Short mmCIF file of C-alpha atoms in Angstrom, two decimals:
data_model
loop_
_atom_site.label_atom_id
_atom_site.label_comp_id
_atom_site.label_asym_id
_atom_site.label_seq_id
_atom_site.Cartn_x
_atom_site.Cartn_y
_atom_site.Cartn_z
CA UNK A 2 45.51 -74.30 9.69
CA UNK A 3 45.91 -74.11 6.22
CA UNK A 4 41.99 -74.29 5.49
CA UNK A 5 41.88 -71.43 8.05
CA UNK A 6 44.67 -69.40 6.06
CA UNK A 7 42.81 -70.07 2.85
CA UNK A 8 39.53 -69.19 4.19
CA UNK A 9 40.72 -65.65 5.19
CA UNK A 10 42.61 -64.75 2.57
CA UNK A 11 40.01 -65.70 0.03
CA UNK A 12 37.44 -63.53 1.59
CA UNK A 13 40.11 -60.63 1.86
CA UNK A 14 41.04 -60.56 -1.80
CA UNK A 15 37.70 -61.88 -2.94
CA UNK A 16 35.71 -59.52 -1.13
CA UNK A 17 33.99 -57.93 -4.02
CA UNK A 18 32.43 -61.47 -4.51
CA UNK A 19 31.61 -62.15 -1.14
CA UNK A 20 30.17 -58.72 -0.58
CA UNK A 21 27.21 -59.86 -3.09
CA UNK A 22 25.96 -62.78 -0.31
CA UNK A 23 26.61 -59.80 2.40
CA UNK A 24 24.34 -57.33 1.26
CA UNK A 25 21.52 -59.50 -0.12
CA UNK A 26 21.92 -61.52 3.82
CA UNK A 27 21.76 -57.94 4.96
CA UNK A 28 18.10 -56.90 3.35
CA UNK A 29 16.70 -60.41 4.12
CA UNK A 30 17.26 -60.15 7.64
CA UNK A 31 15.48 -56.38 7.37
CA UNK A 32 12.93 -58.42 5.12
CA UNK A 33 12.48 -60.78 7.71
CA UNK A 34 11.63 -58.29 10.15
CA UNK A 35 8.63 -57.21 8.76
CA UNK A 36 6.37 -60.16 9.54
CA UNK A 37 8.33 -60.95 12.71
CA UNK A 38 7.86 -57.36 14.25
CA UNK A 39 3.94 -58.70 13.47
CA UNK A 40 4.08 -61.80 14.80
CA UNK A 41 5.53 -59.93 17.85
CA UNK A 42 2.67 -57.28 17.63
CA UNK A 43 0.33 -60.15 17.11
CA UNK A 44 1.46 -62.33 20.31
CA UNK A 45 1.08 -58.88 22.55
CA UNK A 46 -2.62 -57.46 20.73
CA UNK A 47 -5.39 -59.31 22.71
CA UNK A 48 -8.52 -60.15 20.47
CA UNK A 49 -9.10 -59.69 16.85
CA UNK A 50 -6.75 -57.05 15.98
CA UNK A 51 -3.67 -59.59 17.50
CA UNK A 52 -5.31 -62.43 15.03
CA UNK A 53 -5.58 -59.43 11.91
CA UNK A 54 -1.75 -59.31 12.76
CA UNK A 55 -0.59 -62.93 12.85
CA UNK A 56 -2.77 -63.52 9.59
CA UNK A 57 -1.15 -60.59 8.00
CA UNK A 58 2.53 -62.15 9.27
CA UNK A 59 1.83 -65.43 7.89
CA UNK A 60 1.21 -64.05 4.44
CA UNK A 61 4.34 -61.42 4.75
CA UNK A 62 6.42 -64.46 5.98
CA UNK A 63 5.32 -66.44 2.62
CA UNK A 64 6.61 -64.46 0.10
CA UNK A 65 9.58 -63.21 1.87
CA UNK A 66 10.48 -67.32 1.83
CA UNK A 67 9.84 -67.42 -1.92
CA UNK A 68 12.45 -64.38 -2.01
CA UNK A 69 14.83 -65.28 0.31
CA UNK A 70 15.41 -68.59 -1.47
CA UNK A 71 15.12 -67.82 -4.75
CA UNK A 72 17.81 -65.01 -4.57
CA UNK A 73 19.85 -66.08 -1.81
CA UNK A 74 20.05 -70.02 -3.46
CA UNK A 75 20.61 -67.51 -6.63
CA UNK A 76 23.13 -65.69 -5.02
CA UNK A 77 25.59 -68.36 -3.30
CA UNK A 78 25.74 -70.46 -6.59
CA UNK A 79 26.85 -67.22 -8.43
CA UNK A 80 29.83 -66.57 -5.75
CA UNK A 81 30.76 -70.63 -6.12
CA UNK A 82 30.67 -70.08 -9.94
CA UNK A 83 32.85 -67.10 -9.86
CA UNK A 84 35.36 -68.56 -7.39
CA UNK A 85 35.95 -71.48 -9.33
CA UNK A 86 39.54 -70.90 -10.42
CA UNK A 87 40.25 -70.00 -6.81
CA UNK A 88 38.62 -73.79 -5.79
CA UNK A 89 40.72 -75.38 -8.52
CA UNK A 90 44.12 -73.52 -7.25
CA UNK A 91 43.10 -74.80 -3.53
CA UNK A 92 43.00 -78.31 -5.08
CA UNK A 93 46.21 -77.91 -6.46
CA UNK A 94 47.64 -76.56 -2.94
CA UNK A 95 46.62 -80.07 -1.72
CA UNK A 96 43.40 -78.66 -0.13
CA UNK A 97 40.33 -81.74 -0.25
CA UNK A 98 37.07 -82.06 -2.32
CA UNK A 99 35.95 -82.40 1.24
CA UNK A 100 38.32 -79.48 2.87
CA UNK A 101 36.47 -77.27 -0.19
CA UNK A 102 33.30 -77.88 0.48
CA UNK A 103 33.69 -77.21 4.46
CA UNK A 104 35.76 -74.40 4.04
CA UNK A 105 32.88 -72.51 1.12
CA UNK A 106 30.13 -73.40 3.66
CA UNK A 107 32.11 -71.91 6.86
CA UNK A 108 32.78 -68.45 4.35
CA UNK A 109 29.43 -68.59 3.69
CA UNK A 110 28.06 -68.94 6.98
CA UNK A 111 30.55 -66.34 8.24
CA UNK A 112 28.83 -63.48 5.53
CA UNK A 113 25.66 -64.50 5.86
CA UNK A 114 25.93 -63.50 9.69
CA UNK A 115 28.19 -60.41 9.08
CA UNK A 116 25.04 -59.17 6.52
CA UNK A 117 21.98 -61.14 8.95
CA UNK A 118 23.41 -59.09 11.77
CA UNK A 119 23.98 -55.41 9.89
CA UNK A 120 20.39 -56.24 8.52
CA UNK A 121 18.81 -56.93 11.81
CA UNK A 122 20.18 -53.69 13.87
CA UNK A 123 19.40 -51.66 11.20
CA UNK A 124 15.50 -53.26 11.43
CA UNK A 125 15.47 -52.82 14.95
CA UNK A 126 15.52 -48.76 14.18
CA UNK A 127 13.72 -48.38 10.93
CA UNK A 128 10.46 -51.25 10.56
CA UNK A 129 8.67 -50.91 13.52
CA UNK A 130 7.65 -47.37 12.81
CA UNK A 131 7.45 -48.38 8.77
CA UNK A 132 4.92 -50.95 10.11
CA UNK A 133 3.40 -48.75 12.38
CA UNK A 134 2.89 -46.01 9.53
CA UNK A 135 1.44 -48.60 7.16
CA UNK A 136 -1.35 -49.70 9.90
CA UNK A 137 -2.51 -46.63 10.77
CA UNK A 138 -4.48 -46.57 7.41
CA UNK A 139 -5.53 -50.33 7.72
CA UNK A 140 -9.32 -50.18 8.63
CA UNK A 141 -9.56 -51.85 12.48
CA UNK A 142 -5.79 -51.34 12.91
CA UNK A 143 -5.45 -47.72 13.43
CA UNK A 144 -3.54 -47.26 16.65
CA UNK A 145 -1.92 -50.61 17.11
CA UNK A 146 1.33 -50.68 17.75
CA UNK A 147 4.20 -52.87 17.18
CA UNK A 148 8.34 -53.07 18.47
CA UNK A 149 11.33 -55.46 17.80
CA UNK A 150 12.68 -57.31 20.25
CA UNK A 151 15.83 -59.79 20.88
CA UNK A 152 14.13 -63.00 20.48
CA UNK A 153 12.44 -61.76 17.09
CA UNK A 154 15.84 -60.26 15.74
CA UNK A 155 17.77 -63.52 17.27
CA UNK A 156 15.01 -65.79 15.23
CA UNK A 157 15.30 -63.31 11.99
CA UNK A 158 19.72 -63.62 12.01
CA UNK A 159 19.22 -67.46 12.45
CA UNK A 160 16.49 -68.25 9.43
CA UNK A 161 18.24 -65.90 7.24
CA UNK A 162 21.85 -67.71 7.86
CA UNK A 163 20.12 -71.20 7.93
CA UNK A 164 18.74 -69.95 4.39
CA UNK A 165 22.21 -68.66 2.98
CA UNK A 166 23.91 -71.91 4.21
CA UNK A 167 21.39 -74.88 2.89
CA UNK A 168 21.33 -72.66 -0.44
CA UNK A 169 25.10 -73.12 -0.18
CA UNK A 170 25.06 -76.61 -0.16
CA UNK A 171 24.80 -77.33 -3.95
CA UNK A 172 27.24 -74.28 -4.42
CA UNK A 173 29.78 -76.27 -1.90
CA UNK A 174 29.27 -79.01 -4.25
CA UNK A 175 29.96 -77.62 -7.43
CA UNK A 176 33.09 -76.25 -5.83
CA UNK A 177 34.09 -79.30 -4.55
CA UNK A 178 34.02 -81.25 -7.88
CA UNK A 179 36.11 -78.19 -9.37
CA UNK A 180 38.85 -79.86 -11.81
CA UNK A 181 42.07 -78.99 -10.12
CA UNK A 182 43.35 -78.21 -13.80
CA UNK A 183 40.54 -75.58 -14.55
CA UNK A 184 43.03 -73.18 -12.46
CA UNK A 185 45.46 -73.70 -15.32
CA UNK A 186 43.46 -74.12 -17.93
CA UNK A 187 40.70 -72.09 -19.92
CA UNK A 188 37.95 -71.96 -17.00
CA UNK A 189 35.20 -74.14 -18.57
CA UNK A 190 33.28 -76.65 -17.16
CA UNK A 191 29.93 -78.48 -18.46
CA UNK A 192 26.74 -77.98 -16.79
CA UNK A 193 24.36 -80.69 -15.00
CA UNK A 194 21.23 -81.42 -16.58
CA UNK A 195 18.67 -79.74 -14.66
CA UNK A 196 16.92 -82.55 -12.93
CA UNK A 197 16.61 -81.47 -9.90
CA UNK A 198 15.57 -78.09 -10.95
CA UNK A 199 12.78 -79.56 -13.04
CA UNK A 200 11.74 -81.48 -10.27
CA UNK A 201 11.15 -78.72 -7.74
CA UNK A 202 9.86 -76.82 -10.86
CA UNK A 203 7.25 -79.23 -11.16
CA UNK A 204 5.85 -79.74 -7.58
CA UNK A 205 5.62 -76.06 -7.40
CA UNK A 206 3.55 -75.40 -10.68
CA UNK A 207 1.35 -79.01 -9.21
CA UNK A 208 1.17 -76.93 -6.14
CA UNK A 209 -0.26 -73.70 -8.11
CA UNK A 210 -2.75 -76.52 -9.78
CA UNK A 211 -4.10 -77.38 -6.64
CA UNK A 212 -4.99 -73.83 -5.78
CA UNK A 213 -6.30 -73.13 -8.97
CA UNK A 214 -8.82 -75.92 -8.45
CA UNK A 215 -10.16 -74.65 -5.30
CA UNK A 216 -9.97 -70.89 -5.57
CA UNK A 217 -13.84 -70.86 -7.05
CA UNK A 218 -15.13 -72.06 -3.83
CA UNK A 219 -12.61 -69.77 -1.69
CA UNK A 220 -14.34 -66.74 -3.22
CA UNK A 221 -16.97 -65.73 -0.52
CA UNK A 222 -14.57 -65.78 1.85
CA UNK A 223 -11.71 -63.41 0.41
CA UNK A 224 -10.23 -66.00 -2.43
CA UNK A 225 -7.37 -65.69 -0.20
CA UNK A 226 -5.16 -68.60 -2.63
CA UNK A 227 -5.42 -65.69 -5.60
CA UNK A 228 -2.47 -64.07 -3.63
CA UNK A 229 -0.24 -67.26 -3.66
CA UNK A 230 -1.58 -69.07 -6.88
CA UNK A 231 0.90 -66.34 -8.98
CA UNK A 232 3.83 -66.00 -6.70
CA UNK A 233 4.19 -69.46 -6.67
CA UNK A 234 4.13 -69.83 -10.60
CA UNK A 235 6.81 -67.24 -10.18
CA UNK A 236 9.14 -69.44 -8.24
CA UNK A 237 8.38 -72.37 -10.27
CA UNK A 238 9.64 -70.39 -13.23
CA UNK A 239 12.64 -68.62 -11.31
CA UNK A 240 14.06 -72.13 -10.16
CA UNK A 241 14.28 -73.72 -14.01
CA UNK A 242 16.73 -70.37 -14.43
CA UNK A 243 18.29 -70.56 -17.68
CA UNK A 244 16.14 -73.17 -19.17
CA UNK A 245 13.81 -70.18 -19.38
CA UNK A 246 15.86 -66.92 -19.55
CA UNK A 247 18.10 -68.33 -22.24
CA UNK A 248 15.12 -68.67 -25.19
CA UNK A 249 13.34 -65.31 -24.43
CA UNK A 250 17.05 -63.54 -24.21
CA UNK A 251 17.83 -65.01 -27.46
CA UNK A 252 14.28 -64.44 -29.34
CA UNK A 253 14.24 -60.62 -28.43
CA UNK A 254 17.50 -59.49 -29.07
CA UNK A 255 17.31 -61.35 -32.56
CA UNK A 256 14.49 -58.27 -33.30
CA UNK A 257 18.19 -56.36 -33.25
CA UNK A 258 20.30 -57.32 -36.12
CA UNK A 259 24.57 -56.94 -35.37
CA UNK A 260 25.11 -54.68 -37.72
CA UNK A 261 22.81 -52.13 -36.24
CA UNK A 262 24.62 -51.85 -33.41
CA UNK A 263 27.87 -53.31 -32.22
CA UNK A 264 27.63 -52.37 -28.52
CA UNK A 265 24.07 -54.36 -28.85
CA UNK A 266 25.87 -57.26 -30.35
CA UNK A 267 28.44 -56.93 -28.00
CA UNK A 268 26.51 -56.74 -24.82
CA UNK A 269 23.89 -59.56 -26.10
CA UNK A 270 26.98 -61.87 -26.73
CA UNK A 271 28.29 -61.16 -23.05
CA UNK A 272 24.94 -61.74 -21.20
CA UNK A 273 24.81 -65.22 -23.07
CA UNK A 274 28.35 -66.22 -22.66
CA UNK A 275 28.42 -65.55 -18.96
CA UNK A 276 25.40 -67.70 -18.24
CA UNK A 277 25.79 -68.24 -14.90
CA UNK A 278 25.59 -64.38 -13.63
CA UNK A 279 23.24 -64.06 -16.43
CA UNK A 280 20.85 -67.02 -14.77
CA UNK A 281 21.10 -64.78 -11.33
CA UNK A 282 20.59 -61.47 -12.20
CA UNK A 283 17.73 -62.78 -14.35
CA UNK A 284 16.10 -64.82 -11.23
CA UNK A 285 16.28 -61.91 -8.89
CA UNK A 286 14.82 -59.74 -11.50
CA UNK A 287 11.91 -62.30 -11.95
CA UNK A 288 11.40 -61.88 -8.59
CA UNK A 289 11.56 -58.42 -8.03
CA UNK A 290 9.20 -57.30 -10.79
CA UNK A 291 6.45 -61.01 -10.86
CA UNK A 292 5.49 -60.95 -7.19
CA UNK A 293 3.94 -57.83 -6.46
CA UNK A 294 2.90 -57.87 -10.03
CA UNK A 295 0.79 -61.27 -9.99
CA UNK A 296 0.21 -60.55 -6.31
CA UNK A 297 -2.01 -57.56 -7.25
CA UNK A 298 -3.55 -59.01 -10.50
CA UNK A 299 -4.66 -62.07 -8.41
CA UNK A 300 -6.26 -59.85 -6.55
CA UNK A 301 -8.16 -57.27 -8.60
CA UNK A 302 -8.88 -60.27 -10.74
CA UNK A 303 -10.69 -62.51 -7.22
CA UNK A 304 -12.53 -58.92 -6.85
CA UNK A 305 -13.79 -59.05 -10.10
CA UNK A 306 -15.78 -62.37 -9.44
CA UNK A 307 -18.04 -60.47 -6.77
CA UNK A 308 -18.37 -57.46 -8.68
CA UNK A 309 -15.12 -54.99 -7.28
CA UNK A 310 -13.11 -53.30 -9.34
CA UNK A 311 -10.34 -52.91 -6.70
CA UNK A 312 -9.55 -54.62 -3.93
CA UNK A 313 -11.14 -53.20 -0.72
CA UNK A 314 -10.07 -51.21 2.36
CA UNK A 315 -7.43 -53.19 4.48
CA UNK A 316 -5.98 -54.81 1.62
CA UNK A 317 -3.81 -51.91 0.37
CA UNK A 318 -1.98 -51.61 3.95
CA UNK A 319 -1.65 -55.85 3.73
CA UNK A 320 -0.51 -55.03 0.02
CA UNK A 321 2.63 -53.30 1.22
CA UNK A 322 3.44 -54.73 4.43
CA UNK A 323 3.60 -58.32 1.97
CA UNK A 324 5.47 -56.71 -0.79
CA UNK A 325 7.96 -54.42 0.72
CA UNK A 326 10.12 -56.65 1.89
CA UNK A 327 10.22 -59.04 -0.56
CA UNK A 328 10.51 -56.46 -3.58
CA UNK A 329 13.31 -54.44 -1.82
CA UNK A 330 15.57 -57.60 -1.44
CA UNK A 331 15.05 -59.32 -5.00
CA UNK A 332 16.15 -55.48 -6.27
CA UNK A 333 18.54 -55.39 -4.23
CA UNK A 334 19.78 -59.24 -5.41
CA UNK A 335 19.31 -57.96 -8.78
CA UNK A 336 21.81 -55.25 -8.10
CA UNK A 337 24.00 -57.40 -6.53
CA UNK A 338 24.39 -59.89 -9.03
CA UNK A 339 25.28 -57.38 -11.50
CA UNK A 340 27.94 -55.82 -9.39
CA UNK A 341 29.47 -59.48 -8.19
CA UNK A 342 30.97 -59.91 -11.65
CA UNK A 343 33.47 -56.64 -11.87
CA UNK A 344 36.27 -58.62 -12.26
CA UNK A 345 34.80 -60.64 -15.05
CA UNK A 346 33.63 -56.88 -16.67
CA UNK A 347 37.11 -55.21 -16.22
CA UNK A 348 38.38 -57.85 -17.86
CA UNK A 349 36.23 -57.61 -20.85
CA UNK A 350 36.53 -53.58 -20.46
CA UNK A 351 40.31 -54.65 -21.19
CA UNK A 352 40.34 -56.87 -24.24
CA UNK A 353 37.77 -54.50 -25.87
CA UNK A 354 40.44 -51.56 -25.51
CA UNK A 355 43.73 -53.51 -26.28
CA UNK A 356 41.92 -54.80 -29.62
CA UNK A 357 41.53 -50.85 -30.35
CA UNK A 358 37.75 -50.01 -29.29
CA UNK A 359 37.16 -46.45 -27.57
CA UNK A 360 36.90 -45.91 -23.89
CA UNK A 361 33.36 -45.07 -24.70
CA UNK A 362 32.24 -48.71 -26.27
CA UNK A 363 33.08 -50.67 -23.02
CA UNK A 364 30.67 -48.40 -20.95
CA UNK A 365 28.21 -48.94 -23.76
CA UNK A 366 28.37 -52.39 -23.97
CA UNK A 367 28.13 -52.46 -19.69
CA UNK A 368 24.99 -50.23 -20.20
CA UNK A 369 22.75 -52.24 -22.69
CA UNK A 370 24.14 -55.37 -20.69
CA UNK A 371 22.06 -54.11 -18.09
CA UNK A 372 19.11 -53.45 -20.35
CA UNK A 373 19.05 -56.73 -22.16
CA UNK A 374 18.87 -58.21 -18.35
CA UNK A 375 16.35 -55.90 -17.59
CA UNK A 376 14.11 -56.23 -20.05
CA UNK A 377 14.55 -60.11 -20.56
CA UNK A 378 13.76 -60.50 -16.33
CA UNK A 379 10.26 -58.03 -17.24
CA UNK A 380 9.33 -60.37 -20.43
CA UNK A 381 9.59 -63.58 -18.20
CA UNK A 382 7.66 -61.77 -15.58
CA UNK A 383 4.70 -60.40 -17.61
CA UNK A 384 4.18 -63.85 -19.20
CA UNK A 385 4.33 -65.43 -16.02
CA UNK A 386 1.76 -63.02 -14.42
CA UNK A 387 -0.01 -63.55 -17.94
CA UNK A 388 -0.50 -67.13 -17.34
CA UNK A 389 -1.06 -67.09 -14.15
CA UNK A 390 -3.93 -64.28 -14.28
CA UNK A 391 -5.35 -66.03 -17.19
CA UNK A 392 -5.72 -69.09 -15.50
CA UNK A 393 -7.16 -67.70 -12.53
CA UNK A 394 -9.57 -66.18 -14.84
CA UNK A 395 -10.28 -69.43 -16.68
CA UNK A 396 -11.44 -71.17 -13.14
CA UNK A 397 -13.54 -68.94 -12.12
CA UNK A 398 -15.37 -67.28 -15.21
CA UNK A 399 -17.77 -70.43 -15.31
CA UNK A 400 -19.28 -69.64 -11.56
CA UNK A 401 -19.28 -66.53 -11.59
CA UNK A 402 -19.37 -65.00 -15.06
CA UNK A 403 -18.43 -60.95 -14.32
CA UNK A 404 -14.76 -62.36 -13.39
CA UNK A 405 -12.56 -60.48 -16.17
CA UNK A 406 -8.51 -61.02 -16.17
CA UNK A 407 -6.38 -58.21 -15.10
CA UNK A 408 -2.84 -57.82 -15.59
CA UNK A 409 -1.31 -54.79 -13.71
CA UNK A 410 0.47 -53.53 -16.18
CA UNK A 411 1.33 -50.36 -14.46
CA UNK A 412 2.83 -52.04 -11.73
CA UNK A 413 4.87 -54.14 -14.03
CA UNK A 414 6.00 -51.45 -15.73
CA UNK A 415 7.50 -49.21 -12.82
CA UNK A 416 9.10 -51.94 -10.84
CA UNK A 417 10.76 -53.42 -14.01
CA UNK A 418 12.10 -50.00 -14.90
CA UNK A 419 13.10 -49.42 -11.65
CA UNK A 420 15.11 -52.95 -11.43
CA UNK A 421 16.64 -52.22 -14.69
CA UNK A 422 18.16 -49.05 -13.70
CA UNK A 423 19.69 -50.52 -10.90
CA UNK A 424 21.26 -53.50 -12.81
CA UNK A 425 22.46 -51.07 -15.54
CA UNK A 426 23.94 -48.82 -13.05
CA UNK A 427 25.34 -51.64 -11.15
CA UNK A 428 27.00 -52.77 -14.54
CA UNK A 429 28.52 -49.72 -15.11
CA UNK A 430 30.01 -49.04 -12.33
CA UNK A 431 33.53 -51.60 -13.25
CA UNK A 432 33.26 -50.31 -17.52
CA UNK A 433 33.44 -46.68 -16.00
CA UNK A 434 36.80 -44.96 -17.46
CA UNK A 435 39.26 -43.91 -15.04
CA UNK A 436 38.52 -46.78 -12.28
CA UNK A 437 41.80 -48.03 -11.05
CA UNK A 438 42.41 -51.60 -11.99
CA UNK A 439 45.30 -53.55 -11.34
CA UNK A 440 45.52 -57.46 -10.97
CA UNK A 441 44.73 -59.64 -8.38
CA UNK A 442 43.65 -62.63 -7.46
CA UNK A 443 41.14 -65.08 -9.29
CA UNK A 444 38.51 -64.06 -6.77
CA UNK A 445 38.59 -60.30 -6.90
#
């Protein structure tokens, strides 16, 4: 009983927290419903137009797996990271390593469904006719139609929960090795070496390799690979986290010397202190703003080997029906993440004013917070598209020699604005003057 007790009051009083894993379980579930609604469509259209669909749902499904678990693994080891005090109290209250880890994976299953569930009604209404809009302009797709149904919605709740809790395992860990004196004492704990992370790291970017080597003879038919070869080099570079975001936060904010501004010091001391929301926001961003962005160079870049300068007539519907989805929940991850840590940023909202700063520097420092994040996830993702464009380029400039690189730097551009105005916005919200604060529990 006293896990049980725990359980519930933890996600009462650290519902702020927990409300991060909600919403992002929420939009993967709608996410999820894109390619199943096609799979359904596919399954029910007889002939060619039922296999245009299932192809189309295999490569929708793809990337929204890269999202899913690079934002919701991103997500659930944030929530275990900011919990920790509350895991080390537990300890203290006699609670198991083992009790820990059961009762963080039974919380996290419990969201996940809360948000799977919210996300999948809320599909039911609005993608079929968002998928229906976007074929109507697909050449040989006009007038196909497509509808949810139980079993798809059923299969969409259980993959996204099966995602939040297996991406909850290593965050169950962590909390489960909490020191029961970190809830006394100063909150800091080593990290891990990365192994793992390196290792997954490294099959991926083998993976990309492999592609590579074979997209020259894939050309004639479609070069379909130039849509994976970059979203894969973006998950490869999303799972090493800070390994990554750490160096190209530090080397760009050194262009900004302290005394130039102190809300810029301020804010680029906070976003590397607090590494692990940091690590997060930064992976969702990566995301968000790479895989549409190396989706669409990889393929004006394949067109560019048999003489296009943009892709052709179908592939602008198959563009959005494989990016929406995806794009919307990394954002909304992004977001998220920011807005998970308002304890943590009232906190430092309240040192800055009892050591005599103005209301006005804590919403300040909140605000280029946001920015630094911002533009630091955008840097990572235009080298990342960089590399991977170039290399696509590099293959395939011997055979056929009109291929030219091309970066959409357009697309880049708007999506990473977009992303950082809704991490800035979701850091200001706690620095805002006037919120009511008052204290509470570790979690809140």
């Amino acid at each position: 009983m006293i896990l049980v007790r725990l359980a519930t009051a933890d996600l009462r009083t650290s519902w702020r927290v927990w409300a991060g894993l909600c919403a992002v379980s929420a939009v993967a579930a709608l996410a999820g419903s894109v390619p199943g609604v096609l799979v359904v469509g596919g399954l029910r259209t007889p002939g060619v137009r039922g296999l245009a669909l299932l192809s189309i749902a295999g490569t929708t499904a793809a990337f929204g797996l890269i999202a899913i678990l690079v934002v919701v693994s991103a997500v659930v080891r944030l929530t275990a990271g900011l919990l920790e005090r509350t895991y080390a109290l537990w300890q203290l209250a006699g609670v198991t390593p083992r009790g820990v880890r059961v009762t963080v994976l039974v919380q996290t299953a419990l969201v996940a469904v809360l948000g799977a569930v919210v996300g999948a009604a809320a599909a039911g209404v609005v993608v079929p006719a968002a998928v229906d809009a976007a074929l109507a302009g697909a050449s040989g797709l006009d007038g196909v139609r497509v509808a949810a149904s139980w079993a798809e919605a059923v299969v969409v709740v259980g993959v996204t929960v099966t995602a939040a809790v297996v991406a909850g395992l290593s965050g169950s860990r962590r909390a489960a090795t909490t020191p029961p004196l970190l809830g006394v004492g100063p909150g800091v704990r080593g990290r891990r070496p990365p192994i793992l992370r390196a290792l997954v790291a490294a099959l991926l970017t083998a993976l990309a390799a492999s592609m590579l080597a074979g997209l020259p003879a894939s050309v004639p038919d479609g070069a379909a690979s130039a849509l994976l070869i970059g979203p894969v080099l973006v998950a490869a570079v999303a799972v090493l986290g800070r390994s990554v975001g750490a160096p190209v936060v530090r080397l760009w904010t050194a262009a900004v010397p302290a005394s130039a501004s102190v809300s810029f010091a301020l804010a680029r001391a906070a976003v590397r202190r607090a590494a692990a929301r940091s690590d997060t926001t930064l992976a969702a961003l990566l995301v968000a703003v790479a895989l549409p962005t190396a989706l669409v160079g990889g393929q004006r870049t394949a067109a560019t080997a048999i003489g296009d300068d943009a892709t052709r007539s179908g592939s602008a519907v198959t563009t959005v029906l494989v990016l929406s989805g995806p794009v919307l929940l990394a954002a909304v991850g992004a977001a998220a993440t920011a807005a998970m840590a308002a304890r943590d940023r009232a906190q430092e909202r309240e040192q800055l004013l009892a050591v005599g700063a103005t209301p006005a520097l804590p919403v300040a420092v909140a605000a280029l917070e946001g920015v630094v994040l911002g533009v630091s996830g955008t840097l990572i993702a235009a080298a990342t598209v960089g590399v991977s464009v170039i290399a696509e380029w590099a293959v395939l400039v011997g055979r056929y020699p009109s291929t030219r690189p091309i970066v959409p730097v357009a697309v880049l551009v708007a999506i990473g604005a977009l992303c950082t105005a809704l991490v800035v916005l979701s850091s200001l919200l706690p620095a805002v003057p006037g919120r009511t604060r008052r204290r509470t529990s570790p979690g809140d």
